[in-house]
Coordinates of C-alpha atoms in Angstrom, one line a residue:
G1 CA -99.5 -178.8 7.2
Y2 CA -96.8 -179.2 4.3
E3 CA -94.1 -181.8 3.9
I4 CA -90.9 -180.4 2.2
T5 CA -88.8 -183.1 0.3
F6 CA -85.4 -182.1 -1.0
S7 CA -84.1 -184.5 -3.6
L8 CA -81.0 -185.1 -5.7
L9 CA -81.1 -186.6 -8.7
N10 CA -78.0 -188.2 -10.2
P11 CA -78.9 -189.9 -13.6
D12 CA -75.4 -190.9 -14.2
P13 CA -73.8 -192.5 -11.1
K14 CA -71.1 -193.9 -13.1
S15 CA -69.7 -190.6 -14.1
H16 CA -70.4 -188.6 -10.8
T17 CA -70.3 -189.1 -7.4
V18 CA -72.4 -186.2 -5.8
D19 CA -71.9 -185.3 -2.1
W20 CA -74.3 -182.7 -0.6
D21 CA -74.5 -181.7 3.1
I22 CA -78.4 -181.4 2.9
E23 CA -78.6 -181.8 6.7
G24 CA -76.4 -178.9 7.5
A25 CA -77.9 -176.7 4.8
V26 CA -81.5 -177.2 6.2
N27 CA -80.4 -176.5 9.7
R28 CA -78.5 -173.4 8.5
F29 CA -80.8 -171.9 5.7
V30 CA -84.1 -173.7 5.9
K31 CA -84.9 -174.0 9.6
P32 CA -84.8 -170.3 10.4
V33 CA -87.5 -169.7 7.8
L34 CA -89.7 -172.5 8.8
D35 CA -89.5 -171.6 12.5
K36 CA -91.0 -168.1 11.5
L37 CA -93.6 -169.9 9.4
S38 CA -94.5 -172.1 12.0
L39 CA -97.4 -169.8 13.0
V40 CA -99.0 -170.3 9.5
A41 CA -98.6 -174.0 9.3
N42 CA -96.7 -177.1 10.4
F43 CA -93.7 -178.3 8.3
S44 CA -91.8 -181.6 8.1
V45 CA -88.7 -182.1 6.0
D46 CA -87.0 -184.8 4.6
S47 CA -84.4 -185.5 1.8
Q48 CA -83.4 -188.4 -0.6
I49 CA -81.0 -189.1 -3.3
L50 CA -82.2 -190.9 -6.6
Y51 CA -80.0 -192.7 -9.0
Y52 CA -80.6 -193.1 -12.6
A53 CA -83.5 -190.6 -12.6
V54 CA -83.6 -188.6 -15.9
L55 CA -85.8 -185.6 -16.6
G56 CA -87.9 -187.4 -19.4
V57 CA -87.2 -184.5 -21.9
T58 CA -84.3 -184.8 -24.3
P59 CA -82.5 -181.5 -24.3
R60 CA -81.7 -179.7 -27.4
Y61 CA -77.7 -179.4 -28.5
D62 CA -76.6 -175.9 -29.3
K63 CA -73.5 -175.9 -31.5
E64 CA -72.3 -172.1 -30.8
S65 CA -72.6 -172.5 -27.0
S66 CA -71.4 -176.3 -27.3
S67 CA -74.2 -177.0 -24.6
F68 CA -77.5 -178.5 -24.1
L69 CA -80.6 -176.3 -23.6
L70 CA -84.2 -177.0 -22.1
S71 CA -86.7 -174.3 -23.6
A72 CA -89.4 -172.9 -21.7
H73 CA -92.2 -174.9 -23.5
S74 CA -90.5 -178.1 -22.5
L75 CA -90.4 -177.5 -18.7
P76 CA -93.8 -178.7 -17.9
H77 CA -93.1 -182.1 -19.3
V78 CA -90.2 -182.3 -17.0
I79 CA -92.3 -182.8 -13.9
N80 CA -94.5 -185.8 -14.6
P81 CA -91.6 -188.4 -15.3
V82 CA -89.7 -187.2 -12.3
E83 CA -92.7 -187.2 -9.9
A84 CA -93.5 -190.8 -10.6
R85 CA -89.9 -191.5 -9.1
L86 CA -90.4 -189.4 -5.9
G87 CA -93.1 -191.4 -4.2
S88 CA -93.3 -188.8 -1.3
S89 CA -96.9 -187.6 -2.1
A90 CA -98.1 -191.3 -1.8
A91 CA -97.2 -191.5 1.9
S92 CA -98.0 -187.9 3.1
L93 CA -101.2 -186.7 4.5
Y94 CA -100.1 -183.2 3.6
P95 CA -99.3 -181.2 0.4
V96 CA -95.8 -182.1 -0.7
L97 CA -93.3 -179.1 -1.8
N98 CA -90.6 -180.8 -3.9
F99 CA -87.3 -179.4 -4.3
L100 CA -85.1 -181.1 -6.7
L101 CA -81.3 -180.7 -7.5
Y102 CA -80.6 -182.3 -10.7
V103 CA -76.9 -183.1 -11.9
P104 CA -77.0 -183.7 -15.5
E105 CA -75.6 -186.8 -17.0
R106 CA -72.3 -186.6 -18.8
S107 CA -73.8 -186.9 -22.2
H108 CA -76.1 -183.8 -21.6
S109 CA -73.7 -181.7 -19.9
P110 CA -73.4 -178.6 -19.5
L111 CA -77.5 -178.2 -19.5
Y112 CA -78.8 -174.8 -19.1
I113 CA -82.7 -173.6 -19.1
Q114 CA -84.0 -170.9 -21.4
D115 CA -86.8 -168.6 -20.5
K116 CA -89.6 -167.7 -23.2
D117 CA -87.6 -165.3 -24.9
G118 CA -84.8 -167.9 -25.4
A119 CA -82.4 -166.2 -22.9
P120 CA -80.4 -168.4 -20.3
V121 CA -82.0 -168.3 -16.8
S122 CA -79.3 -166.7 -14.3
T123 CA -80.3 -169.3 -11.7
N124 CA -80.6 -172.2 -14.0
A125 CA -83.8 -173.2 -12.2
F126 CA -87.5 -172.9 -12.5
H127 CA -90.4 -173.6 -10.1
S128 CA -94.1 -174.9 -10.6
P129 CA -96.9 -173.3 -8.4
R130 CA -98.3 -175.7 -5.9
W131 CA -95.4 -178.3 -6.5
G132 CA -92.1 -177.2 -5.9
G133 CA -88.9 -176.1 -8.1
I134 CA -86.1 -177.9 -10.0
M135 CA -82.7 -176.5 -10.2
V136 CA -79.9 -177.9 -12.8
Y137 CA -76.4 -178.0 -11.2
N138 CA -73.8 -178.5 -13.8
V139 CA -70.4 -180.1 -13.2
E140 CA -67.4 -178.8 -14.7
A141 CA -65.8 -181.2 -17.3
P142 CA -62.5 -182.9 -16.4
A143 CA -59.5 -181.1 -17.6
S144 CA -58.0 -184.3 -18.9
P145 CA -59.8 -187.0 -21.0
Q146 CA -57.9 -189.6 -19.0
T147 CA -59.5 -188.5 -15.7
S148 CA -60.8 -191.5 -13.8
L149 CA -64.6 -191.9 -13.4
P150 CA -66.6 -191.4 -11.4
L151 CA -65.8 -187.7 -10.6
H152 CA -66.3 -186.5 -6.9
V153 CA -68.7 -183.5 -6.8
D154 CA -69.1 -181.5 -3.8
V155 CA -72.3 -179.5 -4.2
D156 CA -72.0 -175.6 -3.2
M157 CA -75.3 -175.8 -0.8
A158 CA -75.3 -172.1 -0.3
R159 CA -75.7 -171.4 -3.8
V160 CA -78.5 -174.1 -3.9
M161 CA -80.3 -173.1 -0.9
E162 CA -80.4 -169.5 -2.1
V163 CA -82.4 -170.7 -5.1
F164 CA -84.6 -173.0 -3.2
L165 CA -85.5 -170.4 -0.6
A166 CA -86.3 -168.0 -3.3
Q167 CA -88.6 -170.6 -4.8
L168 CA -90.2 -171.3 -1.3
R169 CA -91.1 -167.7 -1.0
L170 CA -92.8 -167.6 -4.4
L171 CA -94.7 -170.9 -3.3
F172 CA -96.2 -169.1 -0.4
G173 CA -96.9 -166.0 -2.6
L174 CA -94.0 -163.8 -1.3
S175 CA -92.7 -162.1 -4.1
Q176 CA -90.1 -159.2 -4.3
E177 CA -92.1 -156.0 -3.6
E178 CA -91.5 -152.9 -5.8
V179 CA -91.7 -149.8 -3.4
P180 CA -91.2 -146.1 -4.4
P181 CA -87.6 -144.9 -4.0
E182 CA -88.5 -142.8 -0.9
F183 CA -89.6 -145.8 1.0
L184 CA -87.5 -148.0 3.3
L185 CA -88.1 -151.6 2.8
E186 CA -87.2 -154.0 6.0
S187 CA -84.5 -156.8 4.9
P188 CA -85.7 -160.2 5.8
G189 CA -82.3 -160.8 7.4
N190 CA -81.1 -164.4 8.1
E191 CA -84.5 -165.6 8.7
G192 CA -85.4 -164.9 5.1
L193 CA -88.7 -163.5 6.1
A194 CA -89.7 -160.2 7.4
D195 CA -92.2 -159.4 9.9
W196 CA -94.4 -157.4 7.6
E197 CA -94.4 -160.3 5.2
L198 CA -95.6 -162.8 8.0
D199 CA -98.2 -160.4 8.9
H200 CA -99.2 -160.4 5.1
L201 CA -99.4 -164.1 5.3
L202 CA -101.4 -164.3 8.4
W203 CA -104.0 -161.9 7.0
A204 CA -104.4 -163.6 3.8
H205 CA -104.8 -167.0 5.3
T206 CA -107.2 -165.6 7.9
V207 CA -109.3 -164.1 4.9
E208 CA -109.0 -167.4 3.0
N209 CA -110.2 -169.5 6.2
I210 CA -113.2 -167.1 6.7
A211 CA -114.2 -167.7 2.9
T212 CA -113.8 -171.4 3.2
V213 CA -116.0 -171.5 6.3
S214 CA -118.8 -169.3 4.7
T215 CA -118.9 -171.5 1.7
T216 CA -118.7 -174.8 3.7
L217 CA -121.6 -173.8 6.1
T218 CA -123.5 -172.5 3.2
S219 CA -123.2 -175.8 1.2
L220 CA -124.3 -177.6 4.4
A221 CA -127.3 -175.7 4.9
Q222 CA -128.5 -175.9 1.3
L223 CA -128.0 -179.6 1.6
L224 CA -130.0 -179.9 4.7
D225 CA -132.8 -178.0 3.2
K226 CA -133.2 -180.3 0.6
I227 CA -133.4 -183.7 2.9
G228 CA -136.6 -183.4 4.8
N229 CA -136.0 -186.3 7.0
I230 CA -132.5 -185.8 8.2
V231 CA -131.8 -185.5 11.9
I232 CA -129.3 -183.0 13.4
K233 CA -127.7 -184.4 16.4
D234 CA -126.7 -182.1 19.0
D235 CA -123.0 -182.4 18.5
V236 CA -123.2 -181.5 14.9
A237 CA -125.2 -178.5 15.8
S238 CA -122.8 -177.5 18.3
E239 CA -119.9 -177.6 15.8
V240 CA -121.8 -175.3 13.5
Y241 CA -122.5 -172.9 16.4
R242 CA -118.6 -173.1 17.3
A243 CA -117.8 -172.2 13.7
V244 CA -120.2 -169.5 13.4
A245 CA -118.9 -167.8 16.8
S246 CA -115.2 -168.5 15.6
V247 CA -115.7 -166.7 12.4
Q248 CA -117.1 -163.7 14.1
S249 CA -114.4 -163.7 16.6
A250 CA -111.7 -163.9 13.7
V251 CA -113.7 -160.8 11.9
T252 CA -113.5 -158.8 15.2
E253 CA -109.9 -159.5 15.7
L254 CA -108.9 -158.8 12.2
S255 CA -110.6 -155.5 12.3
L256 CA -108.7 -154.5 15.4
G257 CA -105.4 -155.7 13.9
H258 CA -104.8 -158.7 15.8
L259 CA -103.6 -160.8 13.1
L260 CA -102.4 -164.0 15.0
A261 CA -105.5 -164.1 17.1
A262 CA -107.6 -163.8 14.1
F263 CA -105.8 -166.4 12.5
Q264 CA -106.2 -168.9 15.3
A265 CA -109.8 -168.3 15.4
S266 CA -110.2 -168.8 11.6
K267 CA -108.5 -172.1 12.0
E268 CA -110.8 -173.3 14.5
A269 CA -113.7 -172.1 12.5
V270 CA -112.5 -174.3 9.4
T271 CA -111.9 -177.2 11.6
C272 CA -115.6 -177.0 13.2
S273 CA -117.1 -176.5 9.7
E274 CA -115.4 -179.6 8.4
R275 CA -116.4 -181.7 11.2
A276 CA -120.1 -180.7 10.7
F277 CA -120.1 -181.1 7.2
F278 CA -118.3 -184.6 7.2
D279 CA -120.0 -185.9 10.0
P280 CA -120.7 -189.5 9.8
S281 CA -124.3 -189.2 10.9
L282 CA -125.1 -187.0 7.7
L283 CA -123.0 -188.8 5.2
H284 CA -125.5 -191.6 4.5
L285 CA -128.4 -189.1 4.1
L286 CA -126.3 -186.8 2.1
Y287 CA -125.1 -189.4 -0.5
F288 CA -128.0 -191.7 -0.1
P289 CA -131.1 -189.8 -0.7
D290 CA -134.7 -190.9 -1.1
D291 CA -134.7 -191.0 -4.7
Q292 CA -131.9 -193.4 -4.7
K293 CA -133.7 -195.6 -2.4
F294 CA -136.6 -195.9 -4.7
A295 CA -134.4 -196.6 -7.6
I296 CA -132.4 -199.5 -5.7
Y297 CA -135.4 -201.0 -3.9
I298 CA -138.2 -201.0 -6.7
P299 CA -136.5 -203.6 -8.9
L300 CA -136.2 -205.8 -5.6
F301 CA -139.8 -205.7 -4.5
L302 CA -141.6 -205.3 -7.9
P303 CA -141.4 -208.9 -8.6
M304 CA -142.5 -209.9 -5.3
A305 CA -145.4 -207.2 -5.4
V306 CA -146.8 -208.4 -8.8
P307 CA -148.4 -211.8 -7.7
I308 CA -149.7 -210.1 -4.6
L309 CA -151.5 -207.4 -6.4
L310 CA -152.9 -210.0 -8.8
S311 CA -154.2 -211.9 -5.9
L312 CA -155.7 -208.9 -4.4
A313 CA -157.6 -207.9 -7.5
K314 CA -158.7 -211.6 -7.9
I315 CA -160.3 -211.6 -4.3
V316 CA -161.8 -208.1 -5.1
R317 CA -163.4 -209.3 -8.3
E318 CA -165.0 -212.5 -6.5
T319 CA -166.3 -210.5 -3.9
R320 CA -168.1 -208.5 -6.3
L321 CA -169.4 -211.4 -8.1
R322 CA -170.8 -212.9 -4.9
K323 CA -172.8 -209.5 -4.0
K324 CA -174.3 -209.6 -7.5
E325 CA -175.4 -213.4 -7.1
P326 CA -179.2 -213.7 -6.1
T327 CA -179.6 -215.1 -2.6
K328 CA -181.4 -218.6 -2.5
M329 CA -184.6 -218.6 -0.1
D330 CA -186.1 -222.1 1.1

């Protein structure tokens, strides 16, 4: 599963009153894509507005363009200060994909992002793998200095969602393919995801799941071989058998081209292998082996054993002395 969070960052609410129709934009642009991706994973979507949330990096002022610039090497330092304000990852059981719309404060506006070559980024946005993306949304300066504040800003959600959906595709490994001129490439259409791209995702996740199950079961077998006194319950053994059978089924379905069936079988295999590996009956033996038992109990029993051993040695010594003494005859 994945949790997708759309956040609007308004660091200067005294200057800008930002209005964004996030619910309508999600239903119009994001929901068709997630409905098609529902075969791969489960998704939940939420949104939030954060006030007085700054990027944490001071942009550089450029006199020639009369604007502020964020260079490519400073972009990694933007995420950590912002992530501390999001708070969504602390309450989620699933990985969180963050999409941030940042409206620059009036003192740092307009704000543009530069690439590695120093050229401005056309989308004025950037993304971080496995985390999400950030888009800077500049507000036009008022024509008259006497304009009353705060300025009312209506966000163009079509332009914003175009960038966020492109970043979402990149986060799932769906980049724009370069094909020869004589090839005809299917358009993603309104769903933002072509059928062949979905097949590619199913195939990639199936292969990844099969590799994960193989690694998990191999690690479990190696651990069990090292522990001689371990007892394997029937339910643990059945989970291992089900995982192996599901992997074999996934490989067979994959070879036949049945991608959805192969993906479902690989998911079942991952679930069974994880249940077997983290079964409570195995955890206390896996993480509490015999050498640790000796290390814990020897300091406790050694002080008690010393007087007992000394007493036994004394008894043995006295018994030997008694046997050596001559027997008195009347």
